[in-house]
Every structure is written in structure tokens, then in C-alpha cells.
Amino acid sequence: MRILLVGAGGVGSAVVPIAARRDFFDHIVVADYDRSRAQAVVSKQVKPGQGAAEATSPADARFSAIGLDASDQDAVEAALREHDCDVLFNAVDPRFDMPLFRAALNAGAHYLDMAMSLSRPHPSRPYELTGVKLGDEQFALSPEWEAKDRIALVGMGVEPGLADVFARYAADHLFESIDEIGIRDGADLVVEGPDGEETFAPTFSIWTTIEECLNPPVIWENGDWHTTEPFSEPEVFDFPEGIGPVECVNVEHEEVLLVPRWVNARRVTFKYGLGDEFIGVLRTLHKLGLDSTEPVRVKGVEVSPRDVVAASLPDPATLGERMRGKTCAGTWVKGVGKDGRPREVYLYHVVDNEWSMREYGAQAVVWQTAVHPVVALELLARGTWKGRGVLGPEAFDPVPFLDLLNEYGSPWHLREQ
Amino acid sequence: MRILLVGAGGVGSAVVPIAARRDFFDHIVVADYDRSRAQAVVSKQVKPGQGAAEATSPADARFSAIGLDASDQDAVEAALREHDCDVLFNAVDPRFDMPLFRAALNAGAHYLDMAMSLSRPHPSRPYELTGVKLGDEQFALSPEWEAKDRIALVGMGVEPGLADVFARYAADHLFESIDEIGIRDGADLVVEGPDGEETFAPTFSIWTTIEECLNPPVIWENGDWHTTEPFSEPEVFDFPEGIGPVECVNVEHEEVLLVPRWVNARRVTFKYGLGDEFIGVLRTLHKLGLDSTEPVRVKGVEVSPRDVVAASLPDPATLGERMRGKTCAGTWVKGVGKDGRPREVYLYHVVDNEWSMREYGAQAVVWQTAVHPVVALELLARGTWKGRGVLGPEAFDPVPFLDLLNEYGSPWHLREQ
């Protein structure tokens, strides 16, 4: 397997040290708009247990770096052919999903991303009805992928990704029937400023966070999707491993669109433990129009306000040394167990920033997003996971995935509620 | 008098219809970075009582428009000479004060602005001690203005401006001795969105508002200046003419630097009725670094985040049709009256947006800022106000100013407290 990894940001830079310890692939070409950023990721080798600060081992010849504009479909196709890659691994903002997805289709490569093509709200009733849904543009092209006998594995990060694998696992092995599948994401991460005080610094792409949090949240209920106002249905969820109770709100997320396609459940939701401060920031950005992706003209140049917000904040990938705490992703399932009695479980995965920094030189949130697509690629390379067309993580057998995740040294857990 | 008016933004565009009704000047050249904006201001004639919507009268030949970069001192000097202007009227953001101030000095013109040169916080104790104060750079050059027998009238808008005239009036005619002069600014203005709902839209330059609100507020007390944390000493002030109680906080403002140079008072403060929502917005902008004027690199271009914030919000000058309410500027003076007994007065000036739109096609806040420098220019043109060097509004006799303001149809008031 030869992989074109597009994007050397937070997740892309964490993929490299994870993949470097595995032998399922022949080569990974790391591509970024800024070639020097890709080169830096390839050159930085991390020894287990020593973190990034002790990066001294020689470069791994299985990785190389190129400059590539993810919005230029022709250039991406050419890169796939030139480097003879059979998989495109998309690790850039979801706004680039469609050019990358089409490039892989045209070039005859498999495709993997960690999100899905973007939604557009309902034109007149955005907070009641769905418009164009997450992934709609991708699923519309599924017949073409099937005809070419190629897989487009969409939503294969942690959330979506592992959360969807958990949903399928619960349906296959734990429940007779499922009432609700609720993805719940929370953390107790804090970032220290240069003065040692806690500071405001998002630990994941602010571009993507604005997109998912300010779009109308989507809910699957009784056989159909509907939307609500942003930040709806606040609820306190008690996260494991010492994170504790965090207030969570509805957020638009891919799992709600993916899970019902392969798993029977009366209701599917996604709630994110944003916290009051972050919700206040997002509301203010929206109030000022700074969430907008439409360019504004500023002193002779055109920029999108959301890009400026992202550029003004520290790069989440660089925060690891200043972060403390754990992040938890998981799937809360309620229904009737195999024994016919009511059952409620939370299947989850926790990453401690101290551990991910020491082991991989990557901060917890991006490391947690990066590990699952690598596991999935290994299953595809081995032929354990097979298929054709546009597929979500819940389309595959979850057991080999969960076993291999344990083998990667990052175990998952089950908590009876 | 021939005037070069630099800046056709909110205030500049309101100056033109105010000056158009007066005959003290020969010509006003309206200059803007965007020449078409200057031309639009010159071409829009407003008939009293009919507002901007009924603008039909032919253009006034005493106004003309040019393109000019306010940051290019040489170009400004050349424009003053080419158009034979004897006054430079600065109506752009205060970051352009120094190139404009120096251009006028070199070209032998008088100078008027509505703010002062910018401050820089104390390097180690910013919330206790002053660093470079507002106006310091301008006052340092006062001997050169004196030598050339020219006036640089600084801080001559409404606040600073009228508020300083009020302070001098109180000292000359109402008080034997003054304990505190507190400038207090409040409004009940609301802006309707396209859907008729109240919306967030600052009614004055957000660039300037960020500058003054996030810098350490400055206070004059017992013969010296000191600073505090932003938004300090919240206090509810009851504004007149139906505006009512508004929470006000300390903000860095020019009056606190100007008043003590000419008027004896134990304490001088400036408090702004920002309201909770606006304070929250400003705190968030600061938290995200979006108040910064340092350029950030965004997809191959460089922009300052604060400029992007300004570009993302509606131009305050365009909001008049969607605004309702009144704005109040005034000076609260406490001390011992001429009769030897304690006295407390609030000298104030209120503009109703409905009135300013109908009479001048200008929204209340920019109109209120624009009228006072025009009154001052008329007093200079008549020779009523005379002087040399860098002077604040309180350096002159306040009575002819207050009388002429009444003649402009916008009376001031005194409330005994």
C-alpha cells in the first residue's frame, strides 16, 4: 500500500509517528500546501517514551514530502499517479473533501477521510429541517466507487470513526434492540500560557469546530433526520477516568448521519462537552460575522474571517507541551440487552496528553483523531476489511478494529451505566 | 479658509452636510484612501428635514474629492500644497494621527483632530502606571507649532471635544473649586437587523472602540496620572432625556489627559456606558487575539485581525436607517460652587438618531462627533478662537463655542444633580 497523506497539520503530523511503528504500508507521501511543513513532519522522528523533544533517530525512508494544493483536483490526481499511490488519506479541513474525493475516484485510488462533505442548511427552516446533509455529496457518488471496485471510507477518525465502530459493536454483540445511540465527547484539558496561567487555546482545528458547532445540529429520530437550534438540549454527562461531569450540547456531527445507515436505533445524537467559555466564544464569533467563510475585502486583499480567526490562534498541533489533562470520545448506548433486559453502556477511549506527548510527541486530541484511520488502513491493507463504494466505519466488522486498537497500545473500554 | 478633510468614513461623511449649511470656509477637499467613497460623500447633498433618502439638490461647488493615503505623509503634504489648504481636518483612525500631524506642520497648515496620538502601555506595570500617554507624541512637538505660529487643535470631537469645553465652562463660570470631572457617555441606541430583530452592530468605529476599551484606562488623581485594569470601577449613571440608567466603566480616553493641562481638578475620569454585551464581545476579541493590529499571515496575504473585525461588521455610517434611540455625551462636575456651597452638575448634549437622520442623513453617533469640529473651525475662521501650538479644546473660551453650538440647532443642557 502506497498512501498519499494530504495535510501536515495537527492530525497529519500525528499520523506519521503512529504509522512509523507499523509495517503494513510501503510508502507514505506527506503532502501540504506548505511543503516545508510536510518536510518538517517527515523529518521529525519520535522515539517511543522520549517524546518530540528527544527526536534524534534518522529519518524513515518510507516517508517523503511534497507541496500540494488540496483544492486543486487536477494536481491531486497527478500526484496520486506520479507517486503511484493506491490510497488517498485526507487530513485537511472538510471544505477540501470534494476535490480530494473526486481526485481519488478519477485516479482509481481508495479514499479515507475523518469527516464528510459539508452540509448546507435548509433555506427557509434551518432549525427544523435538514438541507444538504453532511456526506450527501459523497454518498451520491457511491455507484461510481462501486463500479470502480474502490472504497471511499468516510468519517474514519475518532468521532466520527471509532464512535461508529462502537455503535456497530454494540448492535452486533451487546444489544437485542437499541433505543438511543448518543455520541458524547468531553475533556478536562487545559492549556497554559507563556506565564503559566490557564489560557484560551482550542485543542482542535478552530475552523472545523466553528463549522460543526454553528451549523444546525442534526438528530436522527424515528426514521428520519431533523435539526435544532445550535447548542440545544444541554445535558451534564459524567466522563470516565477522572474527567468527571461536563456540560454537553447538540452539535452537527457525521455519526448522526452515518450510524442509522448501518445500525438500527430509534434515536442518534451527538453532544459535545464544549463548556460555557467556548460556547460564549463561538456565539460572539457568529454575532460579529467572524465565523464566515465568505471573503471580505481588507485594505486591498481578500480574506475569509474564519481563516483569520484560525491564523490568530495558536496551531493546536503545537500546544502539546503546554497542555494537561485527558480527552474522552465515546458512544453511549441504551436499549434491550442480549438477555432481554434493559441495558445501558458507554464504550469509550481516553487519551492522556502526558502519555501521547511522551510516546508520540503529539497532543492528545490530534493523536486520538490520528490513530484510528491508521488502524483502519492497516485492516484494509491486510484485507481484513473489504468492500466497495462509499462506506462508513460501521459498515465493517468492528471486532478486528477494536482488537488492533488494543495492539496499538491504546485500549478502549466499556462502562455499564 | 480652505480645508483638507482626510477621511470619508462615518464622521467625514457627516461633516460635509453640516459644513454645507455654513459660510465660514471657502472650500473643503474631501480625501479618502478610496476616492470613490470621498466622491460619494461630496455628491450626496441633503436637504434639511428630508434626510438622505430625498437627496436631490445639485452638488455644492465648495466641495471636491480626491484619493489620498493617510499613512503617506509626503502625499498628504503635497495634497495640502496642491489644493492650497490652510487647515488639515483629520477624520481617520487615530493610528494615522502622526503622519497627518507632521504633514500639516511641514506644510504650514493648521491641524484639527478628534482624538490624539496613541498610547503605549507601561512595559512592566501596565495596569498601575502610564507608559507613553495619549497625545504625548503630539505635545512633544508643540514648540515647533508655536514657532510656526500655527494651531494643532487636538481632541476636538464630542468626547474628547465638547466634553472638554464643558469642563472649562464649569471651571470658569460654575465652580469655585472642582473635586472631580467625570466624562460620562451613554446611549439607548439599538440597531435592527434585516429581519427587524435587534442585532449587534457597533455605532462607532470598532477599530477605535477596541483601542480605547482594551488599553489600560487612565485616571488623573491628586496631580498625576495612573492606570487600572480594563473595564474597572463599574458604576450606574442615570442619563437624561429618557435614556435612563446605564452601567459605565473606566476607559482610556483623551479628556483625562487634556483637562488637567488647563483646568484644576483633583480627579478626572472617563466612563463609557458599554453594556454587558459589548464588554463580553471585547473580552472575547482580546482572548482570541482578534484585537491585534499586528499582521498575521493568512493563505499568502498579511492582514491585521482588528482590520478584519472592522471589515466583517457593517460600516457604522450606513446604520442610520436601521437605528433607533438617543446618544448622550457629557461632563459631570462635582465641587464647590461660586456661592461657596457644594454643587454637582451634568453638562450634556443629546442627539436623537431620528432627528439627525431626518435633518442631515447621518446617524446620531457620527453626527454628534462631526458637529463640534465644524463649530471649532468656524470659531478659528472667524478669529474668535486664537492661539499657537498644540492645544486642547479647554485652552479656549468655552462661551462662544457653546453659543455657536446652539446656533447650529443642536443645543446643550445643564442638569443640577
Short mmCIF file of C-alpha atoms in Angstrom, two decimals, chain B:
data_model
loop_
_atom_site.label_atom_id
_atom_site.label_comp_id
_atom_site.label_asym_id
_atom_site.label_seq_id
_atom_site.Cartn_x
_atom_site.Cartn_y
_atom_site.Cartn_z
CA MET B 1 -10.31 79.00 4.93
CA ARG B 2 -9.53 76.03 2.69
CA ILE B 3 -9.78 72.67 4.46
CA LEU B 4 -8.32 69.27 3.59
CA LEU B 5 -10.71 66.79 5.26
CA VAL B 6 -8.90 63.44 5.43
CA GLY B 7 -11.30 60.50 5.79
CA ALA B 8 -14.74 59.99 4.24
CA GLY B 9 -15.86 57.35 6.75
CA GLY B 10 -18.62 57.85 9.30
CA VAL B 11 -17.53 61.19 10.71
CA GLY B 12 -16.15 62.58 7.45
CA SER B 13 -19.38 61.86 5.64
CA ALA B 14 -21.36 63.65 8.38
CA VAL B 15 -19.06 66.70 8.34
CA VAL B 16 -19.98 67.53 4.74
CA PRO B 17 -23.74 68.15 5.18
CA ILE B 18 -23.09 70.06 8.44
CA ALA B 19 -20.48 72.34 6.86
CA ALA B 20 -22.60 72.74 3.71
CA ARG B 21 -25.05 74.92 5.66
CA ARG B 22 -22.32 77.30 6.85
CA ASP B 23 -20.37 80.02 5.02
CA PHE B 24 -17.18 80.37 7.09
CA PHE B 25 -14.97 78.41 4.66
CA ASP B 26 -14.08 78.72 1.00
CA HIS B 27 -13.51 75.09 0.06
CA ILE B 28 -13.32 71.60 1.55
CA VAL B 29 -11.33 68.91 -0.26
CA VAL B 30 -12.61 65.51 0.91
CA ALA B 31 -9.80 62.93 0.75
CA ASP B 32 -10.05 59.18 1.24
CA TYR B 33 -7.95 56.10 0.55
CA ASP B 34 -10.90 55.11 -1.65
CA ARG B 35 -11.53 58.12 -3.90
CA SER B 36 -14.98 56.86 -4.89
CA ARG B 37 -16.04 56.96 -1.22
CA ALA B 38 -14.92 60.60 -1.00
CA GLN B 39 -16.75 61.38 -4.23
CA ALA B 40 -19.95 59.74 -2.94
CA VAL B 41 -19.84 61.93 0.18
CA VAL B 42 -19.35 65.08 -1.89
CA SER B 43 -22.10 64.14 -4.37
CA LYS B 44 -24.70 63.34 -1.70
CA GLN B 45 -26.49 66.57 -0.83
CA VAL B 46 -29.02 66.53 1.95
CA LYS B 47 -31.95 68.98 2.25
CA PRO B 48 -32.81 69.85 5.85
CA GLY B 49 -35.84 67.95 7.04
CA GLN B 50 -35.72 65.45 4.23
CA GLY B 51 -32.82 63.20 5.19
CA ALA B 52 -30.57 61.29 2.86
CA ALA B 53 -33.33 59.46 1.03
CA GLU B 54 -34.52 62.67 -0.61
CA ALA B 55 -31.11 63.88 -1.71
CA THR B 56 -31.85 65.78 -4.90
CA SER B 57 -30.23 69.22 -4.74
CA PRO B 58 -27.29 69.92 -7.07
CA ALA B 59 -23.77 69.42 -5.75
CA ASP B 60 -22.17 72.26 -3.78
CA ALA B 61 -19.12 73.54 -5.72
CA ARG B 62 -17.33 74.28 -2.42
CA PHE B 63 -16.62 70.54 -2.01
CA SER B 64 -14.34 68.35 -4.10
CA ALA B 65 -12.98 64.81 -3.74
CA ILE B 66 -9.52 63.25 -4.06
CA GLY B 67 -7.88 59.90 -3.36
CA LEU B 68 -5.22 60.04 -0.62
CA ASP B 69 -3.38 57.53 1.60
CA ALA B 70 -3.45 58.99 5.14
CA SER B 71 -0.38 56.96 6.11
CA ASP B 72 1.74 58.60 3.35
CA GLN B 73 3.00 61.81 4.96
CA ASP B 74 4.64 63.09 1.77
CA ALA B 75 1.46 62.60 -0.25
CA VAL B 76 -0.57 64.46 2.40
CA GLU B 77 1.89 67.37 2.40
CA ALA B 78 1.71 67.50 -1.39
CA ALA B 79 -2.11 67.49 -1.29
CA LEU B 80 -2.16 70.37 1.23
CA ARG B 81 0.08 72.41 -1.07
CA GLU B 82 -1.58 71.44 -4.34
CA HIS B 83 -5.04 72.38 -3.07
CA ASP B 84 -3.71 75.40 -1.16
CA CYS B 85 -5.32 74.26 2.11
CA ASP B 86 -4.61 76.16 5.32
CA VAL B 87 -6.23 73.55 7.61
CA LEU B 88 -5.90 69.77 7.77
CA PHE B 89 -9.00 68.20 9.37
CA ASN B 90 -8.14 64.62 10.39
CA ALA B 91 -11.19 62.30 10.30
CA VAL B 92 -9.46 58.89 10.10
CA ASP B 93 -8.50 56.31 12.75
CA PRO B 94 -6.05 57.72 15.32
CA ARG B 95 -3.31 55.38 14.09
CA PHE B 96 -2.87 57.90 11.25
CA ASP B 97 -2.56 60.89 13.61
CA MET B 98 1.19 61.29 13.45
CA PRO B 99 1.73 61.26 9.66
CA LEU B 100 -1.16 63.72 9.25
CA PHE B 101 0.01 65.90 12.17
CA ARG B 102 3.56 66.06 10.76
CA ALA B 103 2.31 66.70 7.23
CA ALA B 104 0.31 69.73 8.42
CA LEU B 105 3.27 71.04 10.43
CA ASN B 106 5.63 70.74 7.48
CA ALA B 107 3.17 72.31 5.06
CA GLY B 108 2.45 75.24 7.39
CA ALA B 109 -1.23 74.36 7.81
CA HIS B 110 -3.30 74.38 10.98
CA TYR B 111 -4.41 70.95 12.20
CA LEU B 112 -7.51 69.58 13.89
CA ASP B 113 -8.26 66.05 15.02
CA MET B 114 -10.91 64.35 17.17
CA ALA B 115 -8.57 62.07 19.12
CA MET B 116 -4.87 62.18 19.93
CA SER B 117 -1.72 60.22 19.09
CA LEU B 118 -1.90 56.69 20.51
CA SER B 119 -0.64 55.42 23.85
CA ARG B 120 1.67 52.51 24.60
CA PRO B 121 1.24 50.71 27.92
CA HIS B 122 3.89 50.69 30.61
CA PRO B 123 6.24 47.81 29.78
CA SER B 124 6.15 46.08 33.19
CA ARG B 125 3.23 47.53 35.21
CA PRO B 126 0.61 48.38 32.55
CA TYR B 127 -2.36 48.42 34.97
CA GLU B 128 -0.75 50.77 37.50
CA LEU B 129 1.49 53.18 35.63
CA THR B 130 1.18 55.07 32.37
CA GLY B 131 3.64 54.36 29.56
CA VAL B 132 3.50 56.63 26.53
CA LYS B 133 0.27 58.56 27.08
CA LEU B 134 -2.37 59.61 24.57
CA GLY B 135 -1.14 62.80 22.91
CA ASP B 136 2.42 62.61 24.26
CA GLU B 137 3.88 62.43 20.77
CA GLN B 138 1.86 65.45 19.70
CA PHE B 139 2.57 67.62 22.76
CA ALA B 140 6.30 66.91 22.35
CA LEU B 141 6.16 68.83 19.08
CA SER B 142 4.25 71.82 20.47
CA PRO B 143 7.31 74.15 20.33
CA GLU B 144 7.54 73.58 16.57
CA TRP B 145 3.89 74.55 16.11
CA GLU B 146 4.42 77.62 18.27
CA ALA B 147 7.46 78.63 16.26
CA LYS B 148 5.43 78.42 13.07
CA ASP B 149 2.51 80.34 14.64
CA ARG B 150 0.10 77.54 13.83
CA ILE B 151 -2.54 75.75 15.92
CA ALA B 152 -2.82 71.99 16.29
CA LEU B 153 -6.24 71.65 17.94
CA VAL B 154 -6.30 68.07 19.23
CA GLY B 155 -9.18 66.07 20.69
CA MET B 156 -11.84 68.36 19.14
CA GLY B 157 -14.79 65.98 18.54
CA VAL B 158 -17.56 65.37 21.04
CA GLU B 159 -15.59 63.20 23.54
CA PRO B 160 -12.93 64.50 23.59
CA GLY B 161 -14.06 67.91 22.36
CA LEU B 162 -17.36 69.20 23.64
CA ALA B 163 -16.73 67.34 26.92
CA ASP B 164 -13.53 69.40 27.38
CA VAL B 165 -15.34 72.65 26.53
CA PHE B 166 -17.88 71.75 29.24
CA ALA B 167 -15.06 71.19 31.76
CA ARG B 168 -13.59 74.61 31.04
CA TYR B 169 -17.06 76.21 31.20
CA ALA B 170 -17.69 74.65 34.60
CA ALA B 171 -14.34 75.87 35.91
CA ASP B 172 -14.81 79.40 34.57
CA HIS B 173 -18.48 80.01 35.32
CA LEU B 174 -19.97 77.44 37.72
CA PHE B 175 -17.40 76.39 40.32
CA GLU B 176 -15.05 77.96 42.81
CA SER B 177 -13.10 74.71 43.10
CA ILE B 178 -13.56 71.29 41.48
CA ASP B 179 -13.17 67.90 43.13
CA GLU B 180 -13.96 65.60 40.20
CA ILE B 181 -14.62 65.94 36.49
CA GLY B 182 -16.14 62.69 35.18
CA ILE B 183 -16.92 62.39 31.48
CA ARG B 184 -19.90 60.02 31.09
CA ASP B 185 -21.09 58.65 27.75
CA GLY B 186 -24.24 56.53 27.36
CA ALA B 187 -26.92 55.71 24.83
CA ASP B 188 -30.06 53.68 24.32
CA LEU B 189 -29.41 53.08 20.63
CA VAL B 190 -30.48 49.80 19.07
CA VAL B 191 -29.84 48.56 15.54
CA GLU B 192 -32.40 46.46 13.70
CA GLY B 193 -31.23 43.59 11.53
CA PRO B 194 -32.69 42.81 8.11
CA ASP B 195 -35.38 40.73 9.86
CA GLY B 196 -36.44 43.62 12.12
CA GLU B 197 -34.86 41.98 15.20
CA GLU B 198 -32.32 43.85 17.30
CA THR B 199 -28.84 43.00 16.06
CA PHE B 200 -25.24 43.52 17.18
CA ALA B 201 -23.70 46.40 15.24
CA PRO B 202 -21.35 48.94 16.83
CA THR B 203 -22.48 52.51 16.14
CA PHE B 204 -18.94 53.90 16.11
CA SER B 205 -15.63 52.77 14.59
CA ILE B 206 -14.92 49.33 16.10
CA TRP B 207 -11.19 49.87 15.46
CA THR B 208 -11.21 52.91 17.76
CA THR B 209 -13.57 51.30 20.28
CA ILE B 210 -11.26 48.29 20.66
CA GLU B 211 -8.28 50.62 21.04
CA GLU B 212 -9.83 52.73 23.78
CA CYS B 213 -11.58 49.93 25.65
CA LEU B 214 -8.78 47.36 25.79
CA ASN B 215 -5.95 49.75 26.62
CA PRO B 216 -5.41 50.33 30.35
CA PRO B 217 -7.84 53.08 31.41
CA VAL B 218 -6.12 56.22 32.66
CA ILE B 219 -7.18 58.32 35.66
CA TRP B 220 -5.95 61.75 36.84
CA GLU B 221 -5.79 61.95 40.62
CA ASN B 222 -4.03 64.29 43.04
CA GLY B 223 -1.71 65.76 40.46
CA ASP B 224 -0.71 62.69 38.44
CA TRP B 225 -1.97 60.02 36.09
CA HIS B 226 -2.24 56.31 36.82
CA THR B 227 -3.85 53.35 35.08
CA THR B 228 -6.15 50.46 36.05
CA GLU B 229 -7.33 47.12 34.64
CA PRO B 230 -9.72 47.45 31.65
CA PHE B 231 -13.44 47.90 32.49
CA SER B 232 -12.64 48.95 36.08
CA GLU B 233 -14.87 50.78 38.63
CA PRO B 234 -18.28 49.91 37.14
CA GLU B 235 -20.94 52.46 38.07
CA VAL B 236 -24.54 53.05 37.02
CA PHE B 237 -25.08 56.58 35.69
CA ASP B 238 -28.57 57.95 35.04
CA PHE B 239 -28.53 59.58 31.59
CA PRO B 240 -31.06 62.31 30.73
CA GLU B 241 -33.84 62.62 28.15
CA GLY B 242 -35.26 59.17 28.70
CA ILE B 243 -32.04 57.18 28.15
CA GLY B 244 -32.00 56.25 31.85
CA PRO B 245 -29.50 54.24 33.92
CA VAL B 246 -26.58 52.61 32.06
CA GLU B 247 -23.63 50.72 33.56
CA CYS B 248 -20.42 52.62 32.80
CA VAL B 249 -16.78 51.51 33.17
CA ASN B 250 -13.40 53.24 33.01
CA VAL B 251 -11.97 53.51 29.50
CA GLU B 252 -8.78 55.15 28.23
CA HIS B 253 -9.83 58.50 26.79
CA GLU B 254 -8.23 61.77 25.76
CA GLU B 255 -10.19 64.05 28.13
CA VAL B 256 -8.34 62.59 31.11
CA LEU B 257 -5.06 63.69 29.53
CA LEU B 258 -6.32 67.06 28.25
CA VAL B 259 -8.50 68.52 31.02
CA PRO B 260 -5.81 68.62 33.76
CA ARG B 261 -3.48 70.64 31.49
CA TRP B 262 -5.85 73.64 31.57
CA VAL B 263 -8.42 73.01 34.34
CA ASN B 264 -7.78 72.44 38.06
CA ALA B 265 -9.49 69.32 39.39
CA ARG B 266 -8.48 66.77 41.99
CA ARG B 267 -9.70 63.85 39.87
CA VAL B 268 -10.58 63.36 36.18
CA THR B 269 -12.13 60.15 34.81
CA PHE B 270 -13.85 58.87 31.68
CA LYS B 271 -16.52 56.18 31.87
CA TYR B 272 -18.27 54.66 28.91
CA GLY B 273 -21.71 53.01 29.04
CA LEU B 274 -20.65 49.97 27.11
CA GLY B 275 -23.16 47.47 28.49
CA ASP B 276 -22.56 43.81 29.30
CA GLU B 277 -22.91 42.51 25.75
CA PHE B 278 -20.32 44.85 24.29
CA ILE B 279 -17.88 44.21 27.16
CA GLY B 280 -18.28 40.47 26.53
CA VAL B 281 -17.53 40.93 22.83
CA LEU B 282 -14.43 43.00 23.57
CA ARG B 283 -13.15 40.48 26.12
CA THR B 284 -13.61 37.65 23.61
CA LEU B 285 -11.85 39.54 20.81
CA HIS B 286 -8.94 40.07 23.19
CA LYS B 287 -8.92 36.44 24.31
CA LEU B 288 -8.65 35.29 20.69
CA GLY B 289 -6.06 37.88 19.72
CA LEU B 290 -8.51 39.43 17.26
CA ASP B 291 -7.96 42.90 18.73
CA SER B 292 -4.36 42.76 17.50
CA THR B 293 -3.08 45.28 14.97
CA GLU B 294 -0.04 43.09 14.17
CA PRO B 295 -0.46 41.43 10.76
CA VAL B 296 -1.00 37.67 10.62
CA ARG B 297 -0.28 35.59 7.54
CA VAL B 298 -3.43 34.03 6.02
CA LYS B 299 -3.18 31.99 2.83
CA GLY B 300 -0.38 34.05 1.35
CA VAL B 301 -1.59 37.51 2.40
CA GLU B 302 -0.96 39.58 5.51
CA VAL B 303 -3.80 41.26 7.39
CA SER B 304 -4.28 42.69 10.84
CA PRO B 305 -7.03 40.82 12.75
CA ARG B 306 -8.53 44.08 14.01
CA ASP B 307 -8.94 45.31 10.43
CA VAL B 308 -10.74 42.06 9.59
CA VAL B 309 -13.10 42.53 12.55
CA ALA B 310 -13.88 46.04 11.28
CA ALA B 311 -14.41 44.76 7.73
CA SER B 312 -16.74 41.99 8.92
CA LEU B 313 -19.10 44.38 10.71
CA PRO B 314 -21.40 46.83 8.95
CA ASP B 315 -19.94 50.30 8.34
CA PRO B 316 -21.35 52.38 11.26
CA ALA B 317 -22.06 55.24 8.84
CA THR B 318 -24.56 53.06 6.98
CA LEU B 319 -26.62 52.07 10.02
CA GLY B 320 -28.68 55.24 10.46
CA GLU B 321 -31.82 53.96 8.74
CA ARG B 322 -31.85 50.86 10.98
CA MET B 323 -31.05 52.66 14.26
CA ARG B 324 -33.39 53.94 16.94
CA GLY B 325 -32.67 55.91 20.10
CA LYS B 326 -30.50 58.68 21.51
CA THR B 327 -26.86 59.13 22.40
CA CYS B 328 -25.63 61.34 25.22
CA ALA B 329 -22.19 62.85 25.84
CA GLY B 330 -21.50 64.93 28.89
CA THR B 331 -19.35 66.13 31.76
CA TRP B 332 -20.26 65.51 35.39
CA VAL B 333 -18.61 68.06 37.69
CA LYS B 334 -18.54 67.95 41.48
CA GLY B 335 -17.06 70.67 43.68
CA VAL B 336 -17.76 73.94 45.46
CA GLY B 337 -19.99 76.39 43.57
CA LYS B 338 -19.49 80.13 43.18
CA ASP B 339 -21.66 80.60 46.28
CA GLY B 340 -19.28 78.53 48.39
CA ARG B 341 -21.69 75.61 48.69
CA PRO B 342 -21.30 72.06 47.36
CA ARG B 343 -22.52 71.79 43.78
CA GLU B 344 -22.84 68.95 41.30
CA VAL B 345 -23.87 69.38 37.65
CA TYR B 346 -24.02 67.30 34.48
CA LEU B 347 -23.43 69.34 31.32
CA TYR B 348 -24.60 67.30 28.36
CA HIS B 349 -25.55 67.06 24.70
CA VAL B 350 -28.04 64.55 23.34
CA VAL B 351 -28.64 63.59 19.71
CA ASP B 352 -31.72 61.64 18.67
CA ASN B 353 -30.97 59.39 15.69
CA GLU B 354 -34.35 60.11 14.13
CA TRP B 355 -33.57 63.85 14.15
CA SER B 356 -30.01 63.53 12.78
CA MET B 357 -31.18 61.20 10.02
CA ARG B 358 -34.04 63.49 9.03
CA GLU B 359 -32.02 66.70 9.18
CA TYR B 360 -28.62 65.53 7.94
CA GLY B 361 -28.92 61.95 6.68
CA ALA B 362 -26.31 60.98 9.31
CA GLN B 363 -26.65 58.59 12.24
CA ALA B 364 -26.59 60.08 15.72
CA VAL B 365 -23.16 58.97 16.96
CA VAL B 366 -21.16 60.08 13.93
CA TRP B 367 -23.22 63.27 13.59
CA GLN B 368 -22.53 64.14 17.23
CA THR B 369 -18.81 63.60 16.67
CA ALA B 370 -18.83 65.62 13.44
CA VAL B 371 -20.67 68.79 14.51
CA HIS B 372 -18.20 70.00 17.15
CA PRO B 373 -15.08 70.19 14.98
CA VAL B 374 -17.10 72.16 12.41
CA VAL B 375 -18.13 74.63 15.13
CA ALA B 376 -14.48 74.88 16.21
CA LEU B 377 -13.30 75.50 12.65
CA GLU B 378 -15.87 78.28 12.33
CA LEU B 379 -14.52 79.92 15.51
CA LEU B 380 -10.96 79.66 14.17
CA ALA B 381 -12.00 81.04 10.77
CA ARG B 382 -13.74 84.00 12.43
CA GLY B 383 -10.72 84.64 14.64
CA THR B 384 -12.81 84.12 17.80
CA TRP B 385 -10.53 81.30 18.87
CA LYS B 386 -6.85 82.17 18.55
CA GLY B 387 -3.63 80.54 19.69
CA ARG B 388 -0.47 78.72 18.71
CA GLY B 389 0.99 75.33 19.49
CA VAL B 390 -0.67 72.05 20.39
CA LEU B 391 -3.88 72.92 22.25
CA GLY B 392 -6.90 71.08 23.60
CA PRO B 393 -10.47 72.40 23.41
CA GLU B 394 -10.26 73.58 27.04
CA ALA B 395 -7.48 76.02 26.09
CA PHE B 396 -10.10 78.33 24.55
CA ASP B 397 -13.03 80.43 25.80
CA PRO B 398 -15.95 77.99 26.01
CA VAL B 399 -18.77 80.54 25.79
CA PRO B 400 -18.61 81.40 22.08
CA PHE B 401 -18.38 77.66 21.33
CA LEU B 402 -21.49 76.81 23.36
CA ASP B 403 -23.39 79.76 21.86
CA LEU B 404 -22.48 78.76 18.31
CA LEU B 405 -23.46 75.14 19.00
CA ASN B 406 -26.94 76.41 19.92
CA GLU B 407 -27.00 78.38 16.65
CA TYR B 408 -26.25 75.10 14.81
CA GLY B 409 -29.61 73.86 16.11
CA SER B 410 -28.16 71.29 18.49
CA PRO B 411 -28.41 72.78 21.99
CA TRP B 412 -26.50 71.69 25.09
CA HIS B 413 -28.02 71.40 28.57
CA LEU B 414 -27.16 71.67 32.26
CA ARG B 415 -28.67 69.36 34.88
CA GLU B 416 -28.18 70.13 38.57
CA GLN B 417 -27.53 66.82 40.30
#
